[in-house]
CSV table of C-alpha atoms in Angstrom, one decimal:
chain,number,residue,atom,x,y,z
D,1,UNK,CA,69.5,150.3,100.7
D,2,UNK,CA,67.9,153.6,101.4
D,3,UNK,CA,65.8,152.0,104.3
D,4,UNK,CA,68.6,150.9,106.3
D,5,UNK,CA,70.8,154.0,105.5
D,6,UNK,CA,68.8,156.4,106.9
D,7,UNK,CA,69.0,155.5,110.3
D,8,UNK,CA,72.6,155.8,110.4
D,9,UNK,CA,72.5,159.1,108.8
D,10,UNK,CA,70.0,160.6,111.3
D,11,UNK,CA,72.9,159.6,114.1
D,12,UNK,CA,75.8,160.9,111.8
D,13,UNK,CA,74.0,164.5,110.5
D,14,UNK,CA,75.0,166.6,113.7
D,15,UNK,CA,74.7,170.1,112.8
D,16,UNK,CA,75.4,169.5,108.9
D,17,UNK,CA,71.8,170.9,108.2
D,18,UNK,CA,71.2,174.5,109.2
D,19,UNK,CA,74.2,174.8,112.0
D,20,UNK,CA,71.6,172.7,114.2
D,21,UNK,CA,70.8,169.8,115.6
D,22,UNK,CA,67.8,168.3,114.7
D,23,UNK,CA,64.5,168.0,116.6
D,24,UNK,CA,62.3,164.8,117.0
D,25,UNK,CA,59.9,166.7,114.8
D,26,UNK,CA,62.7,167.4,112.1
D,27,UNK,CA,63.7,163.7,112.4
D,28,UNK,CA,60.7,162.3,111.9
D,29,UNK,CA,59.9,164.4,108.7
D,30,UNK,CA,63.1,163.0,107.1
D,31,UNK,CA,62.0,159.5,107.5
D,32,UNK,CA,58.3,159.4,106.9
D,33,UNK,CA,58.3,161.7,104.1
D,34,UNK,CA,59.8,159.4,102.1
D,35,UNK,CA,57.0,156.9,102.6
D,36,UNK,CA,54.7,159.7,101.0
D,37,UNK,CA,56.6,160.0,98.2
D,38,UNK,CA,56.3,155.9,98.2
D,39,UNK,CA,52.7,155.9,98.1
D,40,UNK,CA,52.7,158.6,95.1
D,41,UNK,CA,55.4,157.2,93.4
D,42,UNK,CA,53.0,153.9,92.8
D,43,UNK,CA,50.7,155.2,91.2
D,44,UNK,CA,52.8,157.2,88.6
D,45,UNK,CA,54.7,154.1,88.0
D,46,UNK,CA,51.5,151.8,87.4
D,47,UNK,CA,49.9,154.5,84.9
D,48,UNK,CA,53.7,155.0,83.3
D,49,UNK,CA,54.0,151.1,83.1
D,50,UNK,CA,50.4,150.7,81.4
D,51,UNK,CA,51.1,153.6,78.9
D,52,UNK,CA,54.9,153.4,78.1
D,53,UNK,CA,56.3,150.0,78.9
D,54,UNK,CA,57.6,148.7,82.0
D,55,UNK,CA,60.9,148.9,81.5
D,56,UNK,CA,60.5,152.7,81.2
D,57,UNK,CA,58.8,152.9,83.9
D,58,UNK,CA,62.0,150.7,86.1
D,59,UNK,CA,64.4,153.7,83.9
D,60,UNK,CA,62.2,156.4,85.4
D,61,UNK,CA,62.5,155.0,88.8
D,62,UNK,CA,66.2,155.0,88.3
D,63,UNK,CA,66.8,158.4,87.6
D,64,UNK,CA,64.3,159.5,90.4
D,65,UNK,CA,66.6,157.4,92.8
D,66,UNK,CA,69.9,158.7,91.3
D,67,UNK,CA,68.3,162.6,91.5
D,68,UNK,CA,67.3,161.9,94.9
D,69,UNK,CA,70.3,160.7,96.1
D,70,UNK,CA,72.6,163.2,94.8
D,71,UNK,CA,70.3,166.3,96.5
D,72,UNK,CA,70.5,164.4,99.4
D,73,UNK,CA,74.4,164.0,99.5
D,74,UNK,CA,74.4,167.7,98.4
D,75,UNK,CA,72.0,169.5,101.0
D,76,UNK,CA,72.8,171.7,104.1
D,77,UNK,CA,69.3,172.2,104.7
D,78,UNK,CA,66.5,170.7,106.0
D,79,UNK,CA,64.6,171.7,103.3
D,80,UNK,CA,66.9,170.5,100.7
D,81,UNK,CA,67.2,167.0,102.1
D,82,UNK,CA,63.6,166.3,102.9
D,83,UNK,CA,63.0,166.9,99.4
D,84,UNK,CA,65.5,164.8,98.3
D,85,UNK,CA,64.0,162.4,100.7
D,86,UNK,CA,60.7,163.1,99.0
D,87,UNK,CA,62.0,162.0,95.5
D,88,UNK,CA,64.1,159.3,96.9
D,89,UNK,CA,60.5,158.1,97.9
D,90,UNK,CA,58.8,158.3,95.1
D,91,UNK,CA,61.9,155.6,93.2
D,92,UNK,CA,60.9,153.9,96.2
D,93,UNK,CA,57.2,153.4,95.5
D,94,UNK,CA,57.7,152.9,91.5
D,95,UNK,CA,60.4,150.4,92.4
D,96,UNK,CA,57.9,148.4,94.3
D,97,UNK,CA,55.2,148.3,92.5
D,98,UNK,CA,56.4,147.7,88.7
D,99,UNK,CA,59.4,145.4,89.6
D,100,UNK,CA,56.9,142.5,91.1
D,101,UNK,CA,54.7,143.1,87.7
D,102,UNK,CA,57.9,143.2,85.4
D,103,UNK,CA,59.0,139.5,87.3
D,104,UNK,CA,55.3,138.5,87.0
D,105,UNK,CA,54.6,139.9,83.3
D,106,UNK,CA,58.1,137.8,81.8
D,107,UNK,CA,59.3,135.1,83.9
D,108,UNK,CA,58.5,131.6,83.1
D,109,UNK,CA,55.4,130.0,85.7
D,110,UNK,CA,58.0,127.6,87.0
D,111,UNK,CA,60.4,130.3,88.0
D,112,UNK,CA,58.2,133.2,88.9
D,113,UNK,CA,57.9,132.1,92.3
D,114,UNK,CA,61.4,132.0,93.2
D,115,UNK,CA,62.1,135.2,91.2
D,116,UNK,CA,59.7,137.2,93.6
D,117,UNK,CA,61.3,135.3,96.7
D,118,UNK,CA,64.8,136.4,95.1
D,119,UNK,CA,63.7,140.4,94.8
D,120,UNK,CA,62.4,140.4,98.3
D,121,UNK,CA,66.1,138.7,99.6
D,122,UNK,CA,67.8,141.6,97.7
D,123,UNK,CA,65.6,144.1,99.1
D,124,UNK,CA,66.4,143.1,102.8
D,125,UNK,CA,70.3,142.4,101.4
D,126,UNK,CA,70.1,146.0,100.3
D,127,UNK,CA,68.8,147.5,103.9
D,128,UNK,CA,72.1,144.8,105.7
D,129,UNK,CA,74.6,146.2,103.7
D,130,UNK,CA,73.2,150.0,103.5
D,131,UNK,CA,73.8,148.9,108.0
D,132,UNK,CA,76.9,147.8,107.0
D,133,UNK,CA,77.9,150.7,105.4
D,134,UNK,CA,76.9,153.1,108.0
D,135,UNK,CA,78.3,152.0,110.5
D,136,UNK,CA,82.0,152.1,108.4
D,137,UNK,CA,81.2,155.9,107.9
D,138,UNK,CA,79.8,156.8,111.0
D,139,UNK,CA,83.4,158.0,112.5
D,140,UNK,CA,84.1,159.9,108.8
D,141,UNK,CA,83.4,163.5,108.9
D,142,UNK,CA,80.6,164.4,106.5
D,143,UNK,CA,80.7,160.6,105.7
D,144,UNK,CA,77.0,160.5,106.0
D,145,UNK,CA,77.1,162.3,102.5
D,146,UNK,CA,78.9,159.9,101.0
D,147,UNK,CA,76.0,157.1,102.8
D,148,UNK,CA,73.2,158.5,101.0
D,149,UNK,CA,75.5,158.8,97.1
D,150,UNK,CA,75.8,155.3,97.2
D,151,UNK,CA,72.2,155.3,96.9
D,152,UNK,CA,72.6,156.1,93.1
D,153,UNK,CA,75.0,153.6,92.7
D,154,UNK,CA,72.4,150.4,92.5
D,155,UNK,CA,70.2,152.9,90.1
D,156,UNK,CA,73.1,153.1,88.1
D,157,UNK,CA,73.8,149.2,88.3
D,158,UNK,CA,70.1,148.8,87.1
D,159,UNK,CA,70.0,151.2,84.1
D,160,UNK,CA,73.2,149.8,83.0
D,161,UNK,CA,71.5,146.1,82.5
D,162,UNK,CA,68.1,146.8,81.8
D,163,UNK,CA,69.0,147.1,77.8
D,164,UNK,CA,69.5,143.4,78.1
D,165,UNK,CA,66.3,142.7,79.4
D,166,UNK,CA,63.2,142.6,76.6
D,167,UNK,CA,59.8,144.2,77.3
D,168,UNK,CA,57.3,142.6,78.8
D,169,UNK,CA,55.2,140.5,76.2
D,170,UNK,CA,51.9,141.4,77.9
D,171,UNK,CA,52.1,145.5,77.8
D,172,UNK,CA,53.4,144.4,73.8
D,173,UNK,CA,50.4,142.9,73.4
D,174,UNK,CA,48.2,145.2,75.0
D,175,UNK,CA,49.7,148.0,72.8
D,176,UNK,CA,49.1,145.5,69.3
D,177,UNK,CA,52.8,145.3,69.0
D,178,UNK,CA,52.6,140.9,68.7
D,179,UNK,CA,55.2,140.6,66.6
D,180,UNK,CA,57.7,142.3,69.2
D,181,UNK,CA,55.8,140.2,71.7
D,182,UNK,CA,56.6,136.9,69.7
D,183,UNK,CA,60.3,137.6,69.2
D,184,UNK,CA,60.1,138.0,73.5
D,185,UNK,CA,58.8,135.0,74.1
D,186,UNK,CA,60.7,133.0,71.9
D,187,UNK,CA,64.1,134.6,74.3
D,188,UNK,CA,62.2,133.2,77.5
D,189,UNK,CA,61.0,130.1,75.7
D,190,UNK,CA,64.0,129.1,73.6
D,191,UNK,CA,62.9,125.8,72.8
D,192,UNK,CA,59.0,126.7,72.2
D,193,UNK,CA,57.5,126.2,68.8
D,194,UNK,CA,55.9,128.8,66.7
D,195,UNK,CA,52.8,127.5,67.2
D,196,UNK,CA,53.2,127.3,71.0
D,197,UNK,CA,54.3,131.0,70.8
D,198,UNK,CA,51.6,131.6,68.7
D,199,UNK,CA,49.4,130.0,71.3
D,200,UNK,CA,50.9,132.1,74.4
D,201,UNK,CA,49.8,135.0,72.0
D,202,UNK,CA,46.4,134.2,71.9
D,203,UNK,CA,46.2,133.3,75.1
D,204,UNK,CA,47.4,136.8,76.2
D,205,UNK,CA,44.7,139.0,73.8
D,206,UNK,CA,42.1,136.7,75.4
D,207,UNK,CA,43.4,137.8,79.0
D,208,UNK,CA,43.4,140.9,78.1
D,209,UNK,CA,40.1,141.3,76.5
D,210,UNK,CA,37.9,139.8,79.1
D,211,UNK,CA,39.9,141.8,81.9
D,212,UNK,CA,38.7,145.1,79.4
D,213,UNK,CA,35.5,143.7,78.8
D,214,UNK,CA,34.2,143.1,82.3
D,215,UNK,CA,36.3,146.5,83.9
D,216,UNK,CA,34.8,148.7,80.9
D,217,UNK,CA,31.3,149.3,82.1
D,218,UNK,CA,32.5,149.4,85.9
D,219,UNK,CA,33.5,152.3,88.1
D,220,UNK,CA,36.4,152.6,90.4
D,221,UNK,CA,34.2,152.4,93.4
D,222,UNK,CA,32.9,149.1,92.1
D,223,UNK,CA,36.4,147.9,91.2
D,224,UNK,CA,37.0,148.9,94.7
D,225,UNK,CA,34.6,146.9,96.4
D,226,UNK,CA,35.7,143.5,94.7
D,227,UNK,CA,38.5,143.4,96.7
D,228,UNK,CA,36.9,143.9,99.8
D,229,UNK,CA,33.8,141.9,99.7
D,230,UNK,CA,34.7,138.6,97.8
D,231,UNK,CA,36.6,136.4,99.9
D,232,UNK,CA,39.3,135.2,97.8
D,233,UNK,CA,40.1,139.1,97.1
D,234,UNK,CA,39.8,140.0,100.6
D,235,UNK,CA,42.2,137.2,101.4
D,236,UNK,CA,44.9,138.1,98.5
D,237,UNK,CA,44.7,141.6,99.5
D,238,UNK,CA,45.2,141.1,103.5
D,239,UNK,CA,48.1,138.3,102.5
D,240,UNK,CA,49.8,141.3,100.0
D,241,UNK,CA,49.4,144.0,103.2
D,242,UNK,CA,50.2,141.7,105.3
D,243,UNK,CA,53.9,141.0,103.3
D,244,UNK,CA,54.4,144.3,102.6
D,245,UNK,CA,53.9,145.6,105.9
D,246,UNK,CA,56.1,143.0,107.6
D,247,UNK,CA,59.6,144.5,105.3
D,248,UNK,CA,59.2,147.1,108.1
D,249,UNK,CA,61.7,146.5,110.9
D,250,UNK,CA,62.2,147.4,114.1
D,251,UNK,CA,65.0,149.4,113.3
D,252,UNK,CA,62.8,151.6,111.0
D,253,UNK,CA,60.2,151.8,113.7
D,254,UNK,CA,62.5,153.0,116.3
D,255,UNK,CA,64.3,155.7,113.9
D,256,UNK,CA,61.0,157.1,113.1
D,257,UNK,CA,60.1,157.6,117.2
């Protein structure tokens, strides 16, 4: 949503920050900073997910998005939107990143697939109807304030449902909570034995020990290099980019001119 609402507030602010229109310059700020705070948000979402769960991690996000949305609907400066732009970007980036890994981490093998295909469709729904919706407020004076408040309202959706959703069995594991982990998979596999839970257990602590025990003894620059100079790495990392960078559309590219 805030992807494809931003264009339409660009055309819409007029004057509404600082008595002035804004520059190219000032224009461009607005729209890029945000993927800054993408790129930062990211990483703080990955180290938050690995020490405090993922679904804190997808609350944090939330009320990043809801904080940055309501500066944004409240600023008459450029300096108050851009950082509200800023923070709105850094929901972004944690949104991104742990969302995939939450799918990943909990959904059943045979429904993981579509699951990912499904949050990408919502992501590109989101940036249609955020269009949508700015083109309706376009004529409204000041209606680009109410443009970028809606951007809470999906944060708000989110944190609302998330209670309903367990943790992810893996980060249990990897935190020696199994017995939390065992009551999860038994809601994603209903009709699993204990001993096939017990057997998804083990099958996790085995992951995750020989993931520890062949990262322990290896720096970040090795770590590094094994995605760049094995093949198969070099290919699933090109084929990630390669996705990732394609969600950019031309609209974005010609608002951020």
């Amino acid at each position: 949503y805030d992807t494809g609402v931003i264009s339409a507030v660009l055309v819409s602010l007029g004057t509404a920050l600082g008595g002035k229109a804004l520059t190219s310059g000032e224009q461009e700020l607005i729209t890029s900073i945000t993927s800054g705070g993408a790129f930062i948000g990211a990483l703080v979402a990955g180290l938050t997910g690995d020490k405090m769960g993922r679904k804190f991690a997808i609350y944090l996000g939330c009320v990043v998005f809801i904080l940055g949305a309501i500066i944004q609907a409240a600023a008459y400066s450029l300096v108050q939107m851009t950082i509200g732009r800023l923070i709105v970007g850094f929901g972004v980036g944690s949104a991104a990143m742990i969302i995939p890994l939450y799918i990943g981490e909990l959904a059943p093998a045979r429904y993981r697939g579509r699951l990912i295909v499904f949050d990408n469709l919502f992501v590109a729904g989101g940036q249609f109807i955020a269009y949508a919706l700015g083109a309706g407020f376009t004529e409204i004076p000041q209606g680009w304030r109410y443009m970028v408040g809606l951007g809470a309202l999906p944060a708000i959706v989110l944190a609302a449902v998330l209670p309903l959703c367990p943790e992810s069995p893996r980060h249990l594991v990897s935190h020696k909570k199994v017995d939390e982990a065992k009551k999860v998979l038994h809601q994603i596999f209903p009709q699993a034995t204990p001993q096939m839970v017990e057997s998804k257990i083990k099958f996790i602590q085995f992951s995750l020990e020989v993931s520890t025990g062949v990262l322990s003894d290896r720096s970040i620059w090795w770590q590094l290099k094994q995605l760049f100079c094995i093949p198969a790495n070099a290919r699933a990392l090109f084929t990630a980019c390669a996705v990732m960078a394609s969600k950019c559309n031309i609209l974005d590219l010609l608002t951020s001119c």
